[in-house]
mmCIF file of C-alpha atoms in Angstrom:
data_model
loop_
_atom_site.group_PDB
_atom_site.id
_atom_site.type_symbol
_atom_site.label_atom_id
_atom_site.label_comp_id
_atom_site.label_asym_id
_atom_site.label_seq_id
_atom_site.Cartn_x
_atom_site.Cartn_y
_atom_site.Cartn_z
ATOM 1 C CA MET A 1 -6.216 -9.154 -24.466
ATOM 2 C CA LEU A 2 -8.530 -6.341 -23.363
ATOM 3 C CA GLU A 3 -11.505 -8.101 -24.938
ATOM 4 C CA ILE A 4 -11.343 -10.529 -21.994
ATOM 5 C CA ALA A 5 -12.386 -7.709 -19.659
ATOM 6 C CA ILE A 6 -15.797 -7.327 -21.325
ATOM 7 C CA LYS A 7 -16.666 -10.989 -20.889
ATOM 8 C CA GLY A 8 -17.777 -12.155 -17.477
ATOM 9 C CA SER A 9 -20.460 -13.619 -15.268
ATOM 10 C CA LYS A 10 -23.346 -11.764 -13.669
ATOM 11 C CA LYS A 11 -21.428 -11.465 -10.399
ATOM 12 C CA TYR A 12 -18.492 -9.940 -12.268
ATOM 13 C CA TRP A 13 -20.663 -7.245 -13.837
ATOM 14 C CA LEU A 14 -22.454 -6.521 -10.553
ATOM 15 C CA TRP A 15 -19.050 -5.950 -8.962
ATOM 16 C CA ILE A 16 -18.026 -3.648 -11.839
ATOM 17 C CA VAL A 17 -21.253 -1.633 -11.517
ATOM 18 C CA LEU A 18 -20.738 -1.321 -7.758
ATOM 19 C CA LEU A 19 -17.204 -0.009 -8.263
ATOM 20 C CA LEU A 20 -18.418 2.469 -10.885
ATOM 21 C CA ALA A 21 -21.063 3.724 -8.444
ATOM 22 C CA VAL A 22 -18.435 4.191 -5.717
ATOM 23 C CA MET A 23 -16.198 6.014 -8.174
ATOM 24 C CA GLY A 24 -19.122 8.236 -9.214
ATOM 25 C CA ALA A 25 -19.913 9.156 -5.603
ATOM 26 C CA GLY A 26 -16.259 9.959 -4.992
ATOM 27 C CA GLY A 27 -16.140 12.037 -8.168
ATOM 28 C CA LEU A 28 -19.159 14.126 -7.109
ATOM 29 C CA ALA A 29 -17.630 14.726 -3.685
ATOM 30 C CA TYR A 30 -14.362 15.751 -5.324
ATOM 31 C CA VAL A 31 -16.167 18.277 -7.540
ATOM 32 C CA ASP A 32 -17.402 19.936 -4.357
ATOM 33 C CA GLN A 33 -13.857 19.974 -2.978
ATOM 34 C CA PHE A 34 -12.499 21.351 -6.249
ATOM 35 C CA LEU A 35 -15.017 24.213 -6.218
ATOM 36 C CA ASN A 36 -14.872 25.054 -2.508
ATOM 37 C CA GLY A 37 -11.323 24.071 -1.651
ATOM 38 C CA LEU A 38 -9.813 21.953 1.111
ATOM 39 C CA GLN A 39 -12.003 23.673 3.681
ATOM 40 C CA ILE A 40 -14.424 20.773 3.277
ATOM 41 C CA THR A 41 -11.795 18.484 4.807
ATOM 42 C CA GLY A 42 -10.781 18.145 8.441
ATOM 43 C CA MET A 43 -7.301 19.502 7.718
ATOM 44 C CA SER A 44 -6.128 22.785 9.194
ATOM 45 C CA ARG A 45 -3.075 24.974 9.633
ATOM 46 C CA ASP A 46 -1.709 22.576 12.260
ATOM 47 C CA VAL A 47 -2.578 19.384 10.346
ATOM 48 C CA SER A 48 -1.754 19.979 6.687
ATOM 49 C CA TRP A 49 -1.598 16.284 5.730
ATOM 50 C CA GLY A 50 -4.695 14.210 6.344
ATOM 51 C CA PHE A 51 -6.579 11.108 5.287
ATOM 52 C CA TYR A 52 -5.437 11.380 1.662
ATOM 53 C CA ILE A 53 -1.713 11.374 2.408
ATOM 54 C CA ALA A 54 -2.228 8.743 5.105
ATOM 55 C CA ASN A 55 -3.680 6.337 2.543
ATOM 56 C CA PHE A 56 -1.038 7.334 0.013
ATOM 57 C CA THR A 57 1.688 6.409 2.501
ATOM 58 C CA PHE A 58 0.150 3.030 3.210
ATOM 59 C CA LEU A 59 -0.577 2.121 -0.419
ATOM 60 C CA VAL A 60 2.981 2.916 -1.456
ATOM 61 C CA GLY A 61 3.961 0.149 0.946
ATOM 62 C CA VAL A 62 1.432 -2.310 -0.474
ATOM 63 C CA ALA A 63 2.808 -1.579 -3.952
ATOM 64 C CA ALA A 64 6.385 -2.044 -2.754
ATOM 65 C CA GLY A 65 5.407 -5.344 -1.135
ATOM 66 C CA GLY A 66 4.961 -6.854 -4.580
ATOM 67 C CA VAL A 67 8.738 -7.078 -4.873
ATOM 68 C CA MET A 68 8.607 -9.934 -2.332
ATOM 69 C CA VAL A 69 7.163 -12.051 -5.147
ATOM 70 C CA VAL A 70 9.406 -10.716 -7.903
ATOM 71 C CA ILE A 71 12.754 -11.252 -6.147
ATOM 72 C CA PRO A 72 12.337 -14.979 -5.329
ATOM 73 C CA TYR A 73 10.975 -15.802 -8.786
ATOM 74 C CA TYR A 74 13.257 -13.795 -11.061
ATOM 75 C CA LEU A 75 16.483 -13.805 -9.020
ATOM 76 C CA HIS A 76 16.298 -17.213 -7.322
ATOM 77 C CA ASP A 77 14.156 -19.174 -9.816
ATOM 78 C CA TYR A 78 11.607 -20.009 -7.119
ATOM 79 C CA GLU A 79 9.164 -21.800 -9.395
ATOM 80 C CA ARG A 80 6.327 -21.874 -6.850
ATOM 81 C CA PHE A 81 5.861 -18.136 -7.404
ATOM 82 C CA HIS A 82 5.369 -18.597 -11.145
ATOM 83 C CA ARG A 83 1.580 -18.414 -10.870
ATOM 84 C CA ILE A 84 1.384 -15.387 -8.581
ATOM 85 C CA THR A 85 4.197 -13.146 -9.820
ATOM 86 C CA ILE A 86 1.894 -11.471 -12.312
ATOM 87 C CA LEU A 87 -0.662 -10.979 -9.514
ATOM 88 C CA GLY A 88 1.929 -9.139 -7.426
ATOM 89 C CA GLU A 89 2.919 -6.929 -10.351
ATOM 90 C CA PHE A 90 -0.688 -6.050 -11.208
ATOM 91 C CA LEU A 91 -1.426 -5.348 -7.521
ATOM 92 C CA ALA A 92 1.451 -2.868 -7.576
ATOM 93 C CA VAL A 93 -0.056 -1.188 -10.663
ATOM 94 C CA ALA A 94 -3.454 -0.719 -8.988
ATOM 95 C CA CYS A 95 -1.892 0.551 -5.749
ATOM 96 C CA LEU A 96 0.346 3.035 -7.563
ATOM 97 C CA ILE A 97 -2.634 4.409 -9.494
ATOM 98 C CA MET A 98 -4.420 4.940 -6.165
ATOM 99 C CA CYS A 99 -1.293 6.594 -4.758
ATOM 100 C CA LEU A 100 -1.193 9.090 -7.625
ATOM 101 C CA LEU A 101 -4.930 9.764 -7.307
ATOM 102 C CA PHE A 102 -4.573 10.447 -3.584
ATOM 103 C CA ILE A 103 -1.872 12.996 -4.379
ATOM 104 C CA VAL A 104 -4.208 14.618 -6.915
ATOM 105 C CA VAL A 105 -7.111 14.949 -4.477
ATOM 106 C CA ASP A 106 -4.789 16.223 -1.754
ATOM 107 C CA LEU A 107 -3.798 19.210 -3.889
ATOM 108 C CA GLY A 108 -6.042 22.249 -3.831
ATOM 109 C CA GLN A 109 -5.354 22.747 -7.535
ATOM 110 C CA PRO A 110 -4.324 19.544 -9.383
ATOM 111 C CA ILE A 111 -2.608 21.599 -12.083
ATOM 112 C CA ARG A 112 0.130 22.256 -9.527
ATOM 113 C CA MET A 113 1.379 18.721 -10.135
ATOM 114 C CA LEU A 114 3.011 19.997 -13.292
ATOM 115 C CA ASN A 115 5.293 22.223 -11.221
ATOM 116 C CA VAL A 116 7.382 19.152 -10.398
ATOM 117 C CA LEU A 117 8.132 18.818 -14.120
ATOM 118 C CA LEU A 118 8.156 22.500 -15.102
ATOM 119 C CA TYR A 119 10.360 23.551 -12.188
ATOM 120 C CA PRO A 120 12.412 20.461 -11.234
ATOM 121 C CA THR A 121 14.202 20.741 -7.915
ATOM 122 C CA PRO A 122 16.677 17.850 -7.465
ATOM 123 C CA HIS A 123 17.313 18.814 -3.828
ATOM 124 C CA SER A 124 13.656 18.071 -3.014
ATOM 125 C CA MET A 125 12.438 14.599 -2.035
ATOM 126 C CA LEU A 126 9.178 15.266 -3.909
ATOM 127 C CA PHE A 127 11.161 15.371 -7.150
ATOM 128 C CA TYR A 128 12.536 11.875 -6.551
ATOM 129 C CA ASP A 129 9.171 10.647 -5.319
ATOM 130 C CA MET A 130 7.691 11.630 -8.669
ATOM 131 C CA ILE A 131 10.434 9.714 -10.489
ATOM 132 C CA VAL A 132 10.214 6.463 -8.526
ATOM 133 C CA LEU A 133 6.396 6.347 -8.369
ATOM 134 C CA ASN A 134 5.868 6.873 -12.081
ATOM 135 C CA GLY A 135 8.901 4.772 -12.998
ATOM 136 C CA TYR A 136 7.758 1.805 -10.920
ATOM 137 C CA LEU A 137 4.232 2.115 -12.328
ATOM 138 C CA PHE A 138 5.527 2.133 -15.912
ATOM 139 C CA LEU A 139 7.846 -0.835 -15.284
ATOM 140 C CA ASN A 140 5.111 -2.989 -13.756
ATOM 141 C CA ILE A 141 2.623 -2.212 -16.530
ATOM 142 C CA LEU A 142 5.144 -2.954 -19.269
ATOM 143 C CA VAL A 143 6.683 -6.084 -17.741
ATOM 144 C CA GLY A 144 3.381 -7.521 -16.518
ATOM 145 C CA TRP A 145 1.683 -7.015 -19.861
ATOM 146 C CA LYS A 146 4.515 -8.442 -21.985
ATOM 147 C CA VAL A 147 4.981 -11.473 -19.725
ATOM 148 C CA LEU A 148 1.241 -12.207 -19.725
ATOM 149 C CA GLU A 149 1.074 -11.765 -23.499
ATOM 150 C CA ALA A 150 3.983 -14.168 -23.974
ATOM 151 C CA GLU A 151 2.337 -16.707 -21.672
ATOM 152 C CA ARG A 152 -0.889 -16.515 -23.650
ATOM 153 C CA ASN A 153 1.027 -17.087 -26.897
ATOM 154 C CA GLN A 154 3.061 -19.831 -25.155
ATOM 155 C CA VAL A 155 6.394 -18.274 -26.080
ATOM 156 C CA GLU A 156 9.288 -16.893 -24.094
ATOM 157 C CA PRO A 157 8.966 -13.217 -23.062
ATOM 158 C CA VAL A 158 11.074 -10.770 -25.063
ATOM 159 C CA TRP A 159 14.656 -10.553 -23.833
ATOM 160 C CA TRP A 160 14.415 -7.017 -22.438
ATOM 161 C CA THR A 161 11.750 -7.901 -19.863
ATOM 162 C CA LYS A 162 14.354 -9.490 -17.538
ATOM 163 C CA PRO A 163 16.537 -6.321 -17.340
ATOM 164 C CA LEU A 164 13.419 -4.245 -16.660
ATOM 165 C CA VAL A 165 12.462 -6.632 -13.851
ATOM 166 C CA LEU A 166 15.901 -6.170 -12.307
ATOM 167 C CA ILE A 167 15.533 -2.394 -12.576
ATOM 168 C CA SER A 168 12.097 -2.557 -10.950
ATOM 169 C CA ILE A 169 13.537 -4.093 -7.750
ATOM 170 C CA PRO A 170 15.459 -0.974 -6.606
ATOM 171 C CA PHE A 171 12.487 1.113 -7.758
ATOM 172 C CA ALA A 172 10.213 -0.918 -5.463
ATOM 173 C CA ILE A 173 12.489 -0.313 -2.510
ATOM 174 C CA GLY A 174 12.972 3.281 -3.584
ATOM 175 C CA ILE A 175 9.291 4.265 -3.652
ATOM 176 C CA HIS A 176 8.926 3.550 0.045
ATOM 177 C CA THR A 177 12.368 4.760 1.040
ATOM 178 C CA VAL A 178 11.797 8.117 -0.636
ATOM 179 C CA THR A 179 8.331 8.320 0.959
ATOM 180 C CA ALA A 180 9.966 7.763 4.358
ATOM 181 C CA TYR A 181 12.502 10.487 3.564
ATOM 182 C CA LEU A 182 9.609 12.883 2.904
ATOM 183 C CA TYR A 183 8.680 12.418 6.554
ATOM 184 C CA CYS A 184 12.015 12.118 8.338
ATOM 185 C CA GLY A 185 13.473 15.026 6.358
ATOM 186 C CA LEU A 186 11.291 17.455 8.350
ATOM 187 C CA PRO A 187 13.303 18.461 11.448
ATOM 188 C CA GLY A 188 10.352 20.219 13.072
ATOM 189 C CA ARG A 189 8.446 16.954 13.559
ATOM 190 C CA GLY A 190 10.010 14.901 16.330
ATOM 191 C CA PHE A 191 7.905 11.792 15.727
ATOM 192 C CA TRP A 192 9.225 11.440 12.178
ATOM 193 C CA LEU A 193 12.783 12.579 12.886
ATOM 194 C CA THR A 194 14.354 9.136 13.131
ATOM 195 C CA ALA A 195 16.765 7.239 10.894
ATOM 196 C CA ILE A 196 14.844 4.014 11.441
ATOM 197 C CA LEU A 197 11.730 5.334 9.709
ATOM 198 C CA ALA A 198 12.699 3.999 6.262
ATOM 199 C CA PRO A 199 13.447 0.451 7.539
ATOM 200 C CA ARG A 200 10.209 0.569 9.524
ATOM 201 C CA PHE A 201 8.291 1.610 6.406
ATOM 202 C CA LEU A 202 9.841 -1.239 4.404
ATOM 203 C CA ALA A 203 9.115 -3.820 7.106
ATOM 204 C CA SER A 204 5.449 -2.849 7.235
ATOM 205 C CA ALA A 205 5.337 -2.823 3.423
ATOM 206 C CA PHE A 206 6.751 -6.339 3.158
ATOM 207 C CA ALA A 207 4.104 -7.452 5.663
ATOM 208 C CA ALA A 208 1.021 -5.638 4.362
ATOM 209 C CA GLY A 209 1.674 -6.189 0.637
ATOM 210 C CA PRO A 210 2.094 -9.997 0.706
ATOM 211 C CA ALA A 211 -0.691 -10.282 3.332
ATOM 212 C CA PHE A 212 -3.135 -8.557 0.990
ATOM 213 C CA LEU A 213 -1.895 -10.676 -1.920
ATOM 214 C CA ILE A 214 -2.695 -13.834 0.056
ATOM 215 C CA ILE A 215 -6.228 -12.544 0.673
ATOM 216 C CA LEU A 216 -6.603 -11.822 -3.041
ATOM 217 C CA CYS A 217 -5.396 -15.357 -3.839
ATOM 218 C CA TYR A 218 -8.201 -16.735 -1.665
ATOM 219 C CA ILE A 219 -10.729 -14.574 -3.510
ATOM 220 C CA ILE A 220 -9.362 -15.719 -6.877
ATOM 221 C CA ARG A 221 -9.616 -19.381 -5.843
ATOM 222 C CA LYS A 222 -13.239 -18.856 -4.825
ATOM 223 C CA PHE A 223 -14.518 -16.942 -7.860
ATOM 224 C CA THR A 224 -12.339 -18.276 -10.695
ATOM 225 C CA LYS A 225 -10.988 -21.605 -11.882
ATOM 226 C CA PHE A 226 -7.406 -20.448 -11.401
ATOM 227 C CA ASP A 227 -5.502 -21.787 -8.376
ATOM 228 C CA PRO A 228 -2.520 -19.619 -7.313
ATOM 229 C CA GLY A 229 -1.084 -22.568 -5.375
ATOM 230 C CA TRP A 230 -1.107 -23.332 -1.654
ATOM 231 C CA GLU A 231 2.698 -23.689 -1.504
ATOM 232 C CA ALA A 232 3.177 -20.174 -2.848
ATOM 233 C CA MET A 233 0.700 -18.772 -0.337
ATOM 234 C CA GLN A 234 2.511 -20.597 2.462
ATOM 235 C CA THR A 235 5.824 -19.064 1.437
ATOM 236 C CA LEU A 236 4.213 -15.637 1.322
ATOM 237 C CA SER A 237 2.827 -16.171 4.832
ATOM 238 C CA LYS A 238 6.372 -16.787 6.110
ATOM 239 C CA ILE A 239 7.501 -13.510 4.529
ATOM 240 C CA VAL A 240 4.586 -11.736 6.231
ATOM 241 C CA CYS A 241 5.557 -13.355 9.530
ATOM 242 C CA TYR A 242 9.166 -12.144 9.501
ATOM 243 C CA ALA A 243 8.247 -8.700 8.180
ATOM 244 C CA ILE A 244 5.554 -7.972 10.777
ATOM 245 C CA ILE A 245 7.864 -9.127 13.585
ATOM 246 C CA ALA A 246 10.518 -6.734 12.253
ATOM 247 C CA ASN A 247 7.946 -3.932 12.131
ATOM 248 C CA LEU A 248 6.914 -4.528 15.741
ATOM 249 C CA PHE A 249 10.571 -4.664 16.793
ATOM 250 C CA PHE A 250 11.285 -1.325 15.118
ATOM 251 C CA PHE A 251 8.260 0.207 16.855
ATOM 252 C CA ALA A 252 9.536 -1.128 20.194
ATOM 253 C CA CYS A 253 12.945 0.440 19.462
ATOM 254 C CA GLU A 254 11.258 3.788 18.870
ATOM 255 C CA CYS A 255 9.359 3.520 22.148
ATOM 256 C CA PHE A 256 12.542 2.651 24.056
ATOM 257 C CA VAL A 257 14.441 5.641 22.704
ATOM 258 C CA VAL A 258 11.520 7.989 23.328
ATOM 259 C CA TYR A 259 10.743 6.906 26.875
ATOM 260 C CA TYR A 260 14.313 6.191 28.029
ATOM 261 C CA SER A 261 15.674 9.501 26.776
ATOM 262 C CA GLY A 262 12.600 11.447 27.851
ATOM 263 C CA ILE A 263 13.156 14.198 25.264
ATOM 264 C CA PRO A 264 9.914 16.215 25.506
ATOM 265 C CA SER A 265 9.632 17.049 21.810
ATOM 266 C CA HIS A 266 9.773 13.347 20.938
ATOM 267 C CA LEU A 267 7.970 11.968 23.949
ATOM 268 C CA ALA A 268 4.798 14.015 23.451
ATOM 269 C CA HIS A 269 3.941 12.426 20.092
ATOM 270 C CA THR A 270 4.236 8.837 21.276
ATOM 271 C CA GLN A 271 2.463 9.714 24.500
ATOM 272 C CA TYR A 272 -0.444 11.130 22.508
ATOM 273 C CA LEU A 273 -0.760 7.988 20.383
ATOM 274 C CA LEU A 274 -0.513 5.421 23.165
ATOM 275 C CA PHE A 275 -1.934 7.116 26.246
ATOM 276 C CA GLY A 276 -3.352 10.497 25.210
ATOM 277 C CA LEU A 277 -2.041 14.002 25.853
ATOM 278 C CA HIS A 278 -3.686 16.775 27.872
ATOM 279 C CA GLY A 279 -7.027 15.004 27.766
ATOM 280 C CA HIS A 280 -6.903 14.360 24.008
ATOM 281 C CA ASN A 281 -6.989 10.608 23.369
ATOM 282 C CA MET A 282 -8.802 10.033 20.074
ATOM 283 C CA MET A 283 -5.976 7.895 18.670
ATOM 284 C CA VAL A 284 -5.405 5.709 21.740
ATOM 285 C CA PRO A 285 -7.969 2.957 20.922
ATOM 286 C CA TRP A 286 -6.833 2.943 17.294
ATOM 287 C CA MET A 287 -3.151 2.484 18.100
ATOM 288 C CA TRP A 288 -3.708 -0.216 20.704
ATOM 289 C CA SER A 289 -6.004 -2.000 18.259
ATOM 290 C CA ALA A 290 -3.227 -1.869 15.659
ATOM 291 C CA LEU A 291 -0.636 -3.262 18.078
ATOM 292 C CA ILE A 292 -2.975 -6.060 19.159
ATOM 293 C CA LEU A 293 -3.879 -6.960 15.568
ATOM 294 C CA MET A 294 -0.234 -7.042 14.452
ATOM 295 C CA GLY A 295 0.925 -8.831 17.595
ATOM 296 C CA VAL A 296 -1.736 -11.549 17.477
ATOM 297 C CA GLY A 297 -1.207 -11.895 13.730
ATOM 298 C CA ALA A 298 2.538 -12.386 14.298
ATOM 299 C CA ILE A 299 1.859 -15.081 16.911
ATOM 300 C CA PHE A 300 -0.514 -16.933 14.585
ATOM 301 C CA LEU A 301 2.052 -16.817 11.779
ATOM 302 C CA VAL A 302 4.958 -17.989 13.956
ATOM 303 C CA ILE A 303 3.145 -21.178 15.037
ATOM 304 C CA PRO A 304 3.276 -23.607 12.051
ATOM 305 C CA LYS A 305 0.006 -25.344 12.935
ATOM 306 C CA LEU A 306 -1.888 -22.041 12.895
ATOM 307 C CA ARG A 307 -0.050 -20.705 9.844
ATOM 308 C CA ASN A 308 -0.871 -23.873 7.877
ATOM 309 C CA ASN A 309 -4.568 -23.642 8.723
ATOM 310 C CA LYS A 310 -6.281 -22.760 5.436
ATOM 311 C CA ALA A 311 -9.327 -21.290 7.166
ATOM 312 C CA LEU A 312 -7.325 -19.165 9.636
ATOM 313 C CA LEU A 313 -4.654 -17.814 7.284
ATOM 314 C CA PRO A 314 -6.825 -15.189 5.500
ATOM 315 C CA VAL A 315 -8.115 -13.952 8.867
ATOM 316 C CA THR A 316 -4.553 -13.661 10.148
ATOM 317 C CA CYS A 317 -3.481 -11.769 7.009
ATOM 318 C CA ALA A 318 -6.442 -9.413 7.408
ATOM 319 C CA MET A 319 -5.362 -8.712 10.999
ATOM 320 C CA VAL A 320 -1.830 -7.884 9.847
ATOM 321 C CA PHE A 321 -3.088 -5.776 6.945
ATOM 322 C CA PHE A 322 -5.516 -3.618 8.940
ATOM 323 C CA GLY A 323 -3.113 -3.350 11.867
ATOM 324 C CA ALA A 324 -0.419 -2.039 9.524
ATOM 325 C CA TRP A 325 -2.929 0.361 7.946
ATOM 326 C CA ILE A 326 -3.818 1.891 11.308
ATOM 327 C CA ASP A 327 -0.176 2.084 12.377
ATOM 328 C CA LYS A 328 1.273 3.570 9.205
ATOM 329 C CA ALA A 329 -1.669 5.546 7.862
ATOM 330 C CA LEU A 330 -3.600 6.953 10.801
ATOM 331 C CA GLY A 331 -0.843 6.713 13.401
ATOM 332 C CA MET A 332 1.899 8.164 11.228
ATOM 333 C CA ILE A 333 -0.109 11.265 10.316
ATOM 334 C CA ALA A 334 -1.663 11.871 13.740
ATOM 335 C CA GLY A 335 1.559 11.125 15.593
ATOM 336 C CA GLY A 336 3.574 13.529 13.489
ATOM 337 C CA PHE A 337 1.202 16.502 13.627
ATOM 338 C CA VAL A 338 -0.043 16.216 17.231
ATOM 339 C CA PRO A 339 1.189 18.153 19.085
ATOM 340 C CA SER A 340 2.349 20.937 16.757
ATOM 341 C CA PRO A 341 5.873 22.420 16.974
ATOM 342 C CA LEU A 342 4.315 25.117 19.186
ATOM 343 C CA HIS A 343 3.021 22.327 21.484
ATOM 344 C CA HIS A 344 -0.611 22.926 20.557
ATOM 345 C CA VAL A 345 -2.857 19.877 20.529
ATOM 346 C CA ARG A 346 -5.296 19.976 17.646
ATOM 347 C CA GLU A 347 -6.724 16.568 16.830
ATOM 348 C CA TYR A 348 -7.616 15.664 13.277
ATOM 349 C CA ALA A 349 -10.516 13.561 12.032
ATOM 350 C CA PRO A 350 -11.502 13.171 8.362
ATOM 351 C CA THR A 351 -14.847 14.594 7.314
ATOM 352 C CA LEU A 352 -17.569 12.609 5.559
ATOM 353 C CA GLN A 353 -16.631 14.132 2.209
ATOM 354 C CA GLU A 354 -13.005 13.171 2.703
ATOM 355 C CA GLY A 355 -14.112 9.618 3.355
ATOM 356 C CA ILE A 356 -16.305 9.534 0.248
ATOM 357 C CA ILE A 357 -13.488 10.880 -1.935
ATOM 358 C CA ALA A 358 -11.103 8.303 -0.466
ATOM 359 C CA LEU A 359 -13.640 5.557 -1.187
ATOM 360 C CA GLY A 360 -13.861 6.845 -4.753
ATOM 361 C CA VAL A 361 -10.093 6.504 -5.119
ATOM 362 C CA TYR A 362 -10.213 2.985 -3.691
ATOM 363 C CA GLY A 363 -13.049 2.212 -6.084
ATOM 364 C CA ALA A 364 -10.891 3.303 -9.017
ATOM 365 C CA GLY A 365 -8.000 1.202 -7.753
ATOM 366 C CA PHE A 366 -10.102 -1.909 -7.304
ATOM 367 C CA PHE A 367 -11.655 -1.321 -10.744
ATOM 368 C CA VAL A 368 -8.183 -1.393 -12.313
ATOM 369 C CA LEU A 369 -7.213 -4.384 -10.168
ATOM 370 C CA THR A 370 -10.362 -6.281 -11.176
ATOM 371 C CA ILE A 371 -9.724 -5.732 -14.877
ATOM 372 C CA LEU A 372 -6.062 -6.732 -14.624
ATOM 373 C CA TYR A 373 -6.810 -9.812 -12.530
ATOM 374 C CA LYS A 374 -9.585 -10.792 -14.947
ATOM 375 C CA LEU A 375 -7.024 -10.721 -17.766
ATOM 376 C CA ALA A 376 -4.397 -12.613 -15.783
ATOM 377 C CA THR A 377 -6.640 -15.387 -14.463
ATOM 378 C CA THR A 378 -8.419 -15.901 -17.794
ATOM 379 C CA VAL A 379 -5.126 -16.150 -19.689
ATOM 380 C CA LYS A 380 -3.726 -18.635 -17.174
ATOM 381 C CA GLU A 381 -6.929 -20.700 -17.372
ATOM 382 C CA GLU A 382 -6.669 -20.710 -21.192
ATOM 383 C CA VAL A 383 -3.015 -21.778 -21.134
ATOM 384 C CA ARG A 384 -3.672 -24.481 -18.555
ATOM 385 C CA GLY A 385 -6.624 -25.750 -20.585
#
């Protein structure tokens, strides 16, 4: 089916060239980082995780959100998701590739990745993170490809695809749960030291992932002849609605515990994010923007008349998506590292080169996503024709 990827309109090839240019710029910036080290980034002794890990954390959630399409279709025979299940699986593939690339660029020496395999440490969360990330990536590639191939040949998928789909469901939940454990397993960071972090991560994942999938469905409807189906998008919007409300509720629970208990080591982090600390308030406008975006998005999704508005729905999903990105990417990193365990306030901001490298990773992810979606939509158009 790969021959489909080399056939496309002028707009398709312009988009491919643009992505290749972004990837090239990111690659050149990474060469500089590889030669000169992480000193080109804004990270420091006090802030050892930065923009790379922030995006990794968020994209793991977007990948996990694809399970919200898989579960209704494969476990409950929800036929309306038949057209978009493959889109959710391929979105997970692209996001997981970006996740792995962000881990690569975050390492000073990428060869150190092999230490996880050469010196396995089962008591470390990183060991299990490696297993679930690569396992979920492999499962989605294999299942998505075989199901799409069977659809093109108009035959039933091979029998072993269904068991692999069932295995992929706990893997989807596991990739974000283990990522949350990487954070809340660090007792020296009060902001992350909470048992509700994993449920909060999953709630934001089940909001951001389907929200982005709805936006992609709109793009597919505009630039291809394939229609993912309005009923499926409506069902996804309800999932986004409940998930983002749960995420906001969990955040409110965190704020209650922090401010009611008044424990200084926990209070300082939330205070820094929402109101600033000792004159340092770089994150305050970002966090309030995130809360407003998620809150307004939740209101729009709760009201049926607004949720059913075809012109407003993609805007609402974009609000939820970017609000979740600020909250879980920027806020999670900044809130955990500022202030330090020694109560020093050292704010972090990514450098220009960090941003270019991150754009290069996103370019690679969208390149993979474009190719996979080109295959999926073309095959479905052929079968329908």
